CSV table of C-alpha atoms and ligand atoms in Angstrom, one decimal:
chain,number,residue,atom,x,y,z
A,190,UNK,CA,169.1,126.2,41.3
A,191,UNK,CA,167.6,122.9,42.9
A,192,UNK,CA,163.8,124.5,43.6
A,193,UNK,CA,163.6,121.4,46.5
A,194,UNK,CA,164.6,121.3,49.8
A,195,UNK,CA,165.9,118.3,51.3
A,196,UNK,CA,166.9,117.4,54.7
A,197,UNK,CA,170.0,115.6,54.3
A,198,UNK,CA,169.0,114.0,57.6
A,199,UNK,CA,166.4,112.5,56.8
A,200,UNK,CA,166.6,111.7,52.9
A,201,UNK,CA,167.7,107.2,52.6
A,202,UNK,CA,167.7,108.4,49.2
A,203,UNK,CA,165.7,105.2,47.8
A,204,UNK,CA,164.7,107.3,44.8
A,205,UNK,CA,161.0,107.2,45.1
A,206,UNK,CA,160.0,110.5,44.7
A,207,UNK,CA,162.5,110.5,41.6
A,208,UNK,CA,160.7,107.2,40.3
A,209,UNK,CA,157.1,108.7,40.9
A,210,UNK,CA,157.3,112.1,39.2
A,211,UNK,CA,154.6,112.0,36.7
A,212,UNK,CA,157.0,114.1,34.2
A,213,UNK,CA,160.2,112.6,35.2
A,214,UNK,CA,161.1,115.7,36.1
A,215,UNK,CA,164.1,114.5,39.4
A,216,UNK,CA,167.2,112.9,39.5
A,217,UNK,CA,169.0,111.3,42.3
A,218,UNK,CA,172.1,113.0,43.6
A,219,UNK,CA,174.3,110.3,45.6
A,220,UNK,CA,175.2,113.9,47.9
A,221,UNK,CA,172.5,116.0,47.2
A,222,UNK,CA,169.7,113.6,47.4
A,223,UNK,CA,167.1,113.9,44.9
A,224,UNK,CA,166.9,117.8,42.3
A,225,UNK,CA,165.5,119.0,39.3
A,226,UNK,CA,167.1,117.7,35.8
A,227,UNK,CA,169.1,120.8,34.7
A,228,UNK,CA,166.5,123.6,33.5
A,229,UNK,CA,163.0,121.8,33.8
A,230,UNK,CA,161.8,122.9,37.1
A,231,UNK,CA,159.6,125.3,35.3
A,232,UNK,CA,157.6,122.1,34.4
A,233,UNK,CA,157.0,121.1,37.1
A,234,UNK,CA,152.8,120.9,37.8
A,235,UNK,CA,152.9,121.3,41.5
A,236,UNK,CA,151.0,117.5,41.8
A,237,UNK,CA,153.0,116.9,44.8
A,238,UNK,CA,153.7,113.3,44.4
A,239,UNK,CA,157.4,113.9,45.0
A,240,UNK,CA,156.4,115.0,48.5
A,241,UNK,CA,153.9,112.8,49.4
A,242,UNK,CA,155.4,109.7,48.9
A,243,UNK,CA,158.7,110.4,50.7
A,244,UNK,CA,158.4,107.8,53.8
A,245,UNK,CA,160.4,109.8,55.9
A,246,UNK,CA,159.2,113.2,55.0
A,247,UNK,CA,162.3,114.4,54.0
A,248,UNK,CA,161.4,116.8,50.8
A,249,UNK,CA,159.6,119.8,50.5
A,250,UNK,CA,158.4,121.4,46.9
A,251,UNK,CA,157.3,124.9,47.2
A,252,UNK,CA,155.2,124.1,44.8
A,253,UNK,CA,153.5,121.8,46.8
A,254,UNK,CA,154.7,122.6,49.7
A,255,UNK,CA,155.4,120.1,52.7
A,256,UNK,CA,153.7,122.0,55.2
A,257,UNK,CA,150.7,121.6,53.0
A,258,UNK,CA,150.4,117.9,53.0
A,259,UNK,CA,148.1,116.1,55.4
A,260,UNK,CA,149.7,113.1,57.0
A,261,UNK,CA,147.6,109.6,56.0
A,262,UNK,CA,147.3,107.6,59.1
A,263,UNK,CA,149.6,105.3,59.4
A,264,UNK,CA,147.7,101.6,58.2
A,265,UNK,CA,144.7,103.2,56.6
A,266,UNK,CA,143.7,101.4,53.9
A,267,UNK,CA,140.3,101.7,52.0
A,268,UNK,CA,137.3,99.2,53.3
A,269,UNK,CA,136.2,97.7,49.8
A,270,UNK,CA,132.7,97.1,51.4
A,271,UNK,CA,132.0,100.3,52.7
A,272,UNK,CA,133.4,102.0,49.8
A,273,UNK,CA,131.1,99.8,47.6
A,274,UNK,CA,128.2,101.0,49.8
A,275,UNK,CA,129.1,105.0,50.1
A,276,UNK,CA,129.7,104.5,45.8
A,277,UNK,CA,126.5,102.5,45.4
A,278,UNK,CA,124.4,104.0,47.7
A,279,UNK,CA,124.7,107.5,46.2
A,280,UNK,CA,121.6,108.8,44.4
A,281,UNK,CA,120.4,111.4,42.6
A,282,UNK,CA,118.1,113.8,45.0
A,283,UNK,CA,115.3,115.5,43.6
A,284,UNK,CA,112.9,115.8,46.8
A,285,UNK,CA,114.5,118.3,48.9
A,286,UNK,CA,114.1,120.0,52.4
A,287,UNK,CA,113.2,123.4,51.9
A,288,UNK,CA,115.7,124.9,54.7
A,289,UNK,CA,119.1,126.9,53.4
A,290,UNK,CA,122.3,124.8,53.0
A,291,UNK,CA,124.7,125.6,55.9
A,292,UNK,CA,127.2,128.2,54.9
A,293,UNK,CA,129.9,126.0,56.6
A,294,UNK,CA,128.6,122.6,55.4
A,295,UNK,CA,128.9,124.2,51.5
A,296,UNK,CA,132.4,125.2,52.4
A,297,UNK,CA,133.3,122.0,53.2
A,298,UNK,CA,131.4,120.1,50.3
A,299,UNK,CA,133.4,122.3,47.6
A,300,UNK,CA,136.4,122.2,49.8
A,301,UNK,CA,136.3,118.5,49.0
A,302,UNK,CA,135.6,118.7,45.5
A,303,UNK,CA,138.4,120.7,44.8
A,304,UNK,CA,141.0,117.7,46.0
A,305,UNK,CA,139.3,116.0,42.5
A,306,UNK,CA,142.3,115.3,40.3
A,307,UNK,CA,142.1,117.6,37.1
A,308,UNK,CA,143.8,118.1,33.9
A,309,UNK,CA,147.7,118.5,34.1
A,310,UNK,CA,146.5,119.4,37.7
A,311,UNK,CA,145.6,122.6,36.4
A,312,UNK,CA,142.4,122.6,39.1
A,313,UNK,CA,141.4,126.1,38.3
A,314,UNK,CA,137.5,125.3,38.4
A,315,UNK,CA,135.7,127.8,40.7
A,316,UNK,CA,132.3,127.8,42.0
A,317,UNK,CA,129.5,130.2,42.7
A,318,UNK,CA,126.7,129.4,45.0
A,319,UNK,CA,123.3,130.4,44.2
A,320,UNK,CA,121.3,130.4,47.4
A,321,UNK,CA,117.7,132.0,47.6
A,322,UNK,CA,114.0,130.7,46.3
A,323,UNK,CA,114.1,134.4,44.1
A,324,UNK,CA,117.2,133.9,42.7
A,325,UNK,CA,117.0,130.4,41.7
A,326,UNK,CA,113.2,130.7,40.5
A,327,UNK,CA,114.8,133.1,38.2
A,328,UNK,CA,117.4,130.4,36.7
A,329,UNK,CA,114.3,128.3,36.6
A,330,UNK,CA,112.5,130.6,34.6
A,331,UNK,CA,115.3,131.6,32.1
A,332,UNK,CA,116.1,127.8,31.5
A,333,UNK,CA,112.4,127.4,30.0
A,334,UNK,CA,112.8,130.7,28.3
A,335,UNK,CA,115.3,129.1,26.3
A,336,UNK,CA,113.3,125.8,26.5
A,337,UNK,CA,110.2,127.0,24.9
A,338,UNK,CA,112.8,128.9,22.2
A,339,UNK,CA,114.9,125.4,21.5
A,340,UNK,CA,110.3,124.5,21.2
A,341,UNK,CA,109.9,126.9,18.7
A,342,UNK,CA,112.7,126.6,16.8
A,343,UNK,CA,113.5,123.0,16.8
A,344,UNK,CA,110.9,120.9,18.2
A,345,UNK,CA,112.7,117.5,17.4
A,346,UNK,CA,115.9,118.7,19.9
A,347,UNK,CA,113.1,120.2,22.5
A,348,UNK,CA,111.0,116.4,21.7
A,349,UNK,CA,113.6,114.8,22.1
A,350,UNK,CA,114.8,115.5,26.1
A,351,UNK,CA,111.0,115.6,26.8
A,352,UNK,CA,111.0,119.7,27.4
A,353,UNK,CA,107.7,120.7,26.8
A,354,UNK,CA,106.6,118.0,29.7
A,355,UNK,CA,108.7,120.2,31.5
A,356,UNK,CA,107.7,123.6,30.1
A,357,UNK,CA,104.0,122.5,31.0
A,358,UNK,CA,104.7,121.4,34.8
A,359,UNK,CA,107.0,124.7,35.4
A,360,UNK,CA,103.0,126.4,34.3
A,361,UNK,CA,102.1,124.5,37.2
A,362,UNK,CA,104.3,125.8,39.7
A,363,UNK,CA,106.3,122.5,39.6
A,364,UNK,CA,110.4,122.7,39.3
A,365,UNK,CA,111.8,120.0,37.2
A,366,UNK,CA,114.5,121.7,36.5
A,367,UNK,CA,116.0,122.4,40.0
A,368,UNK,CA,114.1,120.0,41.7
A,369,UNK,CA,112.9,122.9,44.7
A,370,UNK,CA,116.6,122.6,45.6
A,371,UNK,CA,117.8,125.5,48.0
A,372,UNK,CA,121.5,125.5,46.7
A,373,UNK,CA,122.7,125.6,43.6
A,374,UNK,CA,126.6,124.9,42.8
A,375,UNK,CA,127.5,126.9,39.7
A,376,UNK,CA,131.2,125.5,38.3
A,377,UNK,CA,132.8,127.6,36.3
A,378,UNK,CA,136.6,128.1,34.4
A,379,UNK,CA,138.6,130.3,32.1
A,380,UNK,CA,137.9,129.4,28.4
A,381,UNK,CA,141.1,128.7,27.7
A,382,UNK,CA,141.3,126.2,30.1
A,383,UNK,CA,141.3,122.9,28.2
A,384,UNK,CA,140.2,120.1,30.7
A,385,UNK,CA,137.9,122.4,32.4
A,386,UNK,CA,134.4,120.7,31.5
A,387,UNK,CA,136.5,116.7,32.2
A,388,UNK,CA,137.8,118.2,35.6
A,389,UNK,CA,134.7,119.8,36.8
A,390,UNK,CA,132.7,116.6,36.3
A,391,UNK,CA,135.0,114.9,38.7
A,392,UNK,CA,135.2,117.7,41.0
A,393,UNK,CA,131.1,118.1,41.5
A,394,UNK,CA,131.3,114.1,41.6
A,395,UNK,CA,133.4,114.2,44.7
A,396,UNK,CA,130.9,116.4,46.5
A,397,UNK,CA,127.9,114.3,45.0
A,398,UNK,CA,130.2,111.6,47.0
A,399,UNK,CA,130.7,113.3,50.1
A,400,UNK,CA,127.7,115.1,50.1
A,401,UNK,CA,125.9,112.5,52.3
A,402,UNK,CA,128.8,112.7,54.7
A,403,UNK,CA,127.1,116.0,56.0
A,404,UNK,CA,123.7,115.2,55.9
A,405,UNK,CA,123.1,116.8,52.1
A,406,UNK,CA,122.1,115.6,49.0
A,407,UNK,CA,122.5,116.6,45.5
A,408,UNK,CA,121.7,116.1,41.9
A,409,UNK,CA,123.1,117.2,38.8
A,410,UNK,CA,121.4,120.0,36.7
A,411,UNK,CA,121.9,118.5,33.3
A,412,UNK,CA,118.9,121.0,31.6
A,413,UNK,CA,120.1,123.7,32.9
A,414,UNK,CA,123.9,122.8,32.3
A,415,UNK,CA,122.7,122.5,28.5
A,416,UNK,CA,121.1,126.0,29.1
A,417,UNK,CA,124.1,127.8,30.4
A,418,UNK,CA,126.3,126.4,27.6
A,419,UNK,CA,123.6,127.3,24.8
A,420,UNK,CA,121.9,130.6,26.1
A,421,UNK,CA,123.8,133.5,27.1
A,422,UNK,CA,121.2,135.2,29.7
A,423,UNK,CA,122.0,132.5,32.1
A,424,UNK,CA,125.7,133.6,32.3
A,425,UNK,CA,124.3,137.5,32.6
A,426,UNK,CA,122.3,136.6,35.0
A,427,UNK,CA,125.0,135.2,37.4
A,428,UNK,CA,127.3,138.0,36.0
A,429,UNK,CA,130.0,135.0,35.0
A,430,UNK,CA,132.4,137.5,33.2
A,431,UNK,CA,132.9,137.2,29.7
A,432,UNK,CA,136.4,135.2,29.4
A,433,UNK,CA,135.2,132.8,31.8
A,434,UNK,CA,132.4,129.2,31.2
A,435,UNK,CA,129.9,127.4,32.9
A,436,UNK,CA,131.4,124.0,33.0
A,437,UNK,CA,128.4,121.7,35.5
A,438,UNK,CA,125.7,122.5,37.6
A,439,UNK,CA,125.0,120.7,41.3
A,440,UNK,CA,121.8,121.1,42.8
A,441,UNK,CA,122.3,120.5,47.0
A,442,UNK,CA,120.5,120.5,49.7
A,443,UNK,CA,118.9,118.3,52.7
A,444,UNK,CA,116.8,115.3,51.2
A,445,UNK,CA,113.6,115.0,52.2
A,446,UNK,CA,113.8,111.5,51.7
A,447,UNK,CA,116.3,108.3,52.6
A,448,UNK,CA,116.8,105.1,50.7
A,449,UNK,CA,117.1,101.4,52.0
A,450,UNK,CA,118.4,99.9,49.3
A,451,UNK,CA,121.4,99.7,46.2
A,452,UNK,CA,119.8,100.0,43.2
A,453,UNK,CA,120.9,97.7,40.2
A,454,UNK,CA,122.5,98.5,36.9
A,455,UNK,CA,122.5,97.1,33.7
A,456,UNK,CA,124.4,94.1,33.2
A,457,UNK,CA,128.3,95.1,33.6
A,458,UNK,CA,129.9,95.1,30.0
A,459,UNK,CA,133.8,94.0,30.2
A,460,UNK,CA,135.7,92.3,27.9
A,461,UNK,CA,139.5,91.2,27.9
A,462,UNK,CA,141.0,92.6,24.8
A,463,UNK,CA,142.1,89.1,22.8
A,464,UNK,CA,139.7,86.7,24.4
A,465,UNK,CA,136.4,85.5,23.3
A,466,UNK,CA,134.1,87.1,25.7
A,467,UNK,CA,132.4,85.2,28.4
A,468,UNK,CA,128.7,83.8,28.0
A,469,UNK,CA,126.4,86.6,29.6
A,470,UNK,CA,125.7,84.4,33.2
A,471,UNK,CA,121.7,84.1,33.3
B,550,LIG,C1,125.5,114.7,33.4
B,550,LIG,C2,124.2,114.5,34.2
B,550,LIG,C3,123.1,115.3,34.1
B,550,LIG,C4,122.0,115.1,34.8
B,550,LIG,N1,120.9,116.0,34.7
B,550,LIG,C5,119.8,115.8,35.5
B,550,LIG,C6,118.8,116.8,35.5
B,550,LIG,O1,118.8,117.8,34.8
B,550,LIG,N2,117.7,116.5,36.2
B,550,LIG,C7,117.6,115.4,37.0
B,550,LIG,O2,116.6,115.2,37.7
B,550,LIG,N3,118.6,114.5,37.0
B,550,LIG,C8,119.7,114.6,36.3
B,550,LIG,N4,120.7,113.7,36.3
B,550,LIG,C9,120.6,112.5,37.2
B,550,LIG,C10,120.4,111.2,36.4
B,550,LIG,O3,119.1,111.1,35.9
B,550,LIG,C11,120.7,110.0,37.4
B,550,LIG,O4,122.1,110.0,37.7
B,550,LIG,C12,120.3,108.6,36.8
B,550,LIG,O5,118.9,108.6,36.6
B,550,LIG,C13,120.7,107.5,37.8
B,550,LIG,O6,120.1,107.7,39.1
B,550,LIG,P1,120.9,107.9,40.4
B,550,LIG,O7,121.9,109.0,40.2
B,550,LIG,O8,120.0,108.2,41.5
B,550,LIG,O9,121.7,106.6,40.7
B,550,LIG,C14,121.9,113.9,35.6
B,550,LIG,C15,123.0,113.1,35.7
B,550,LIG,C16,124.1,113.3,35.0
B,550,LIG,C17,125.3,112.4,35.2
């Protein structure tokens, strides 16, 4: 049976959404308009590129179902220079407001991260928010527990990403861990799910993107990220059942704090496979 519905109407049958199925899953019907190869449908991912590139709107997947689609305005096309300013201009907040995140602002960040493409689109990444200075004091203070262990154990590892620095300014009250932040995005996934660390990276990137969009800011918690993957008492604490993994950690809140200017990188390293690479400009 032909899972899609088409509107015989409407379908020029141009083949697009036959030609842009990732898995080359449709064929084109001169009557039917565009189906499912025999016995395949069962493959298909739900992506939803079928759908959203028909110009006249004329198929509907229930596995990604028309009525589900957002129309793009007609003519919108991407400014490169603001793009290159919203990309350029995002930065990594550690200086933050001490006021609670908006539940509805949150809603939408993660609402936005989880458009993010992702493995096979096999999304599945969920996220807990940890709001509260008690509760997230207590993340603080079980990522130096296992700090001052990774210390005692192997000092080189703990030398190495500069943690007893840290272990000494958490003595003095200061968070370099959380950075003071009042939200903390917890990502986590099924264990079996294989792209699950790749797809949450780019899911908590799209917030880090839109983030400033709402007036937030956010930074990634890469200590405690290497906590949570290494030291069990981190999952407890956050009750993250057994079967399931921490897969990143997005500090978020207000910055205290704006910026004026893009800040440079290293030198861009590119090469043309086959050609002598160009001479470094001075
Ligand atoms: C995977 C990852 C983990 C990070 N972990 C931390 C962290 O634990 N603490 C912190 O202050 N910054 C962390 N950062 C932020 C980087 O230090 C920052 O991206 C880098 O210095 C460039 O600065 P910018 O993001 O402001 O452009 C992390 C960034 C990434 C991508």
């Amino acid at each position: 049976m032909n899972m899609l519905k088409v509107d015989l109407e409407k379908c020029n049958k141009d083949g697009i959404c036959a030609a842009i199925c990732p898995m080359d899953l449709l064929q084109l019907d001169p009557q039917r308009g565009p189906e499912f190869r025999r016995g395949i449908s069962f493959l298909c991912n739900g992506c939803g590129h079928c759908v959203a590139s028909c110009p006249v709107g004329a198929l509907d997947n229930p596995k990604s179902p028309l009525s589900r689609h957002t129309p793009i305005p007609s003519g919108f096309a991407p400014d490169p220079q603001l793009w290159e300013v919203i990309l350029r201009s995002r930065r990594s907040i550690r200086r933050y407001a001490e006021e609670p995140v908006p539940r509805d602002k949150m809603l939408k960040l993660l609402d936005i991260a989880h458009y993010a493409p992702s493995g096979h689109n096999s999304q599945g990444i969920s996220y807990l928010v940890v709001e509260g200075r008690e509760n997230i004091d207590r993340l603080r203070a079980i990522v130096i527990e296992w700090m001052q262990n990774l210390f005692d154990t192997q000092p080189e590892v703990a030398n190495r990403y500069h943690m007893p620095a840290i272990i000494r300014a958490h003595a003095k009250g200061e968070d370099r861990i959380l950075r003071g932040a009042p939200a903390i995005v917890v990502a986590h996934a099924s264990k079996s799910l294989l792209p699950a660390t790749t797809s949450t990276i780019l899911a908590l990137e799209y917030a880090e993107l839109y983030a400033p969009a709402l007036g937030l800011g956010t930074c990634w918690a890469g200590y405690a990220q290497y906590c949570a993957s290494e030291y069990p008492a981190f999952a407890e604490f956050l009750k993250i059942p057994s079967d399931r993994t921490i897969t990143g950690i997005l500090m978020v809140g207000r910055s205290l704090y704006r910026y004026y200017r893009l800040p440079p990188r290293n030198r861009l390293d590119a090469t043309w496979f086959g050609e002598k690479p160009a001479r470094a400009a001075k």
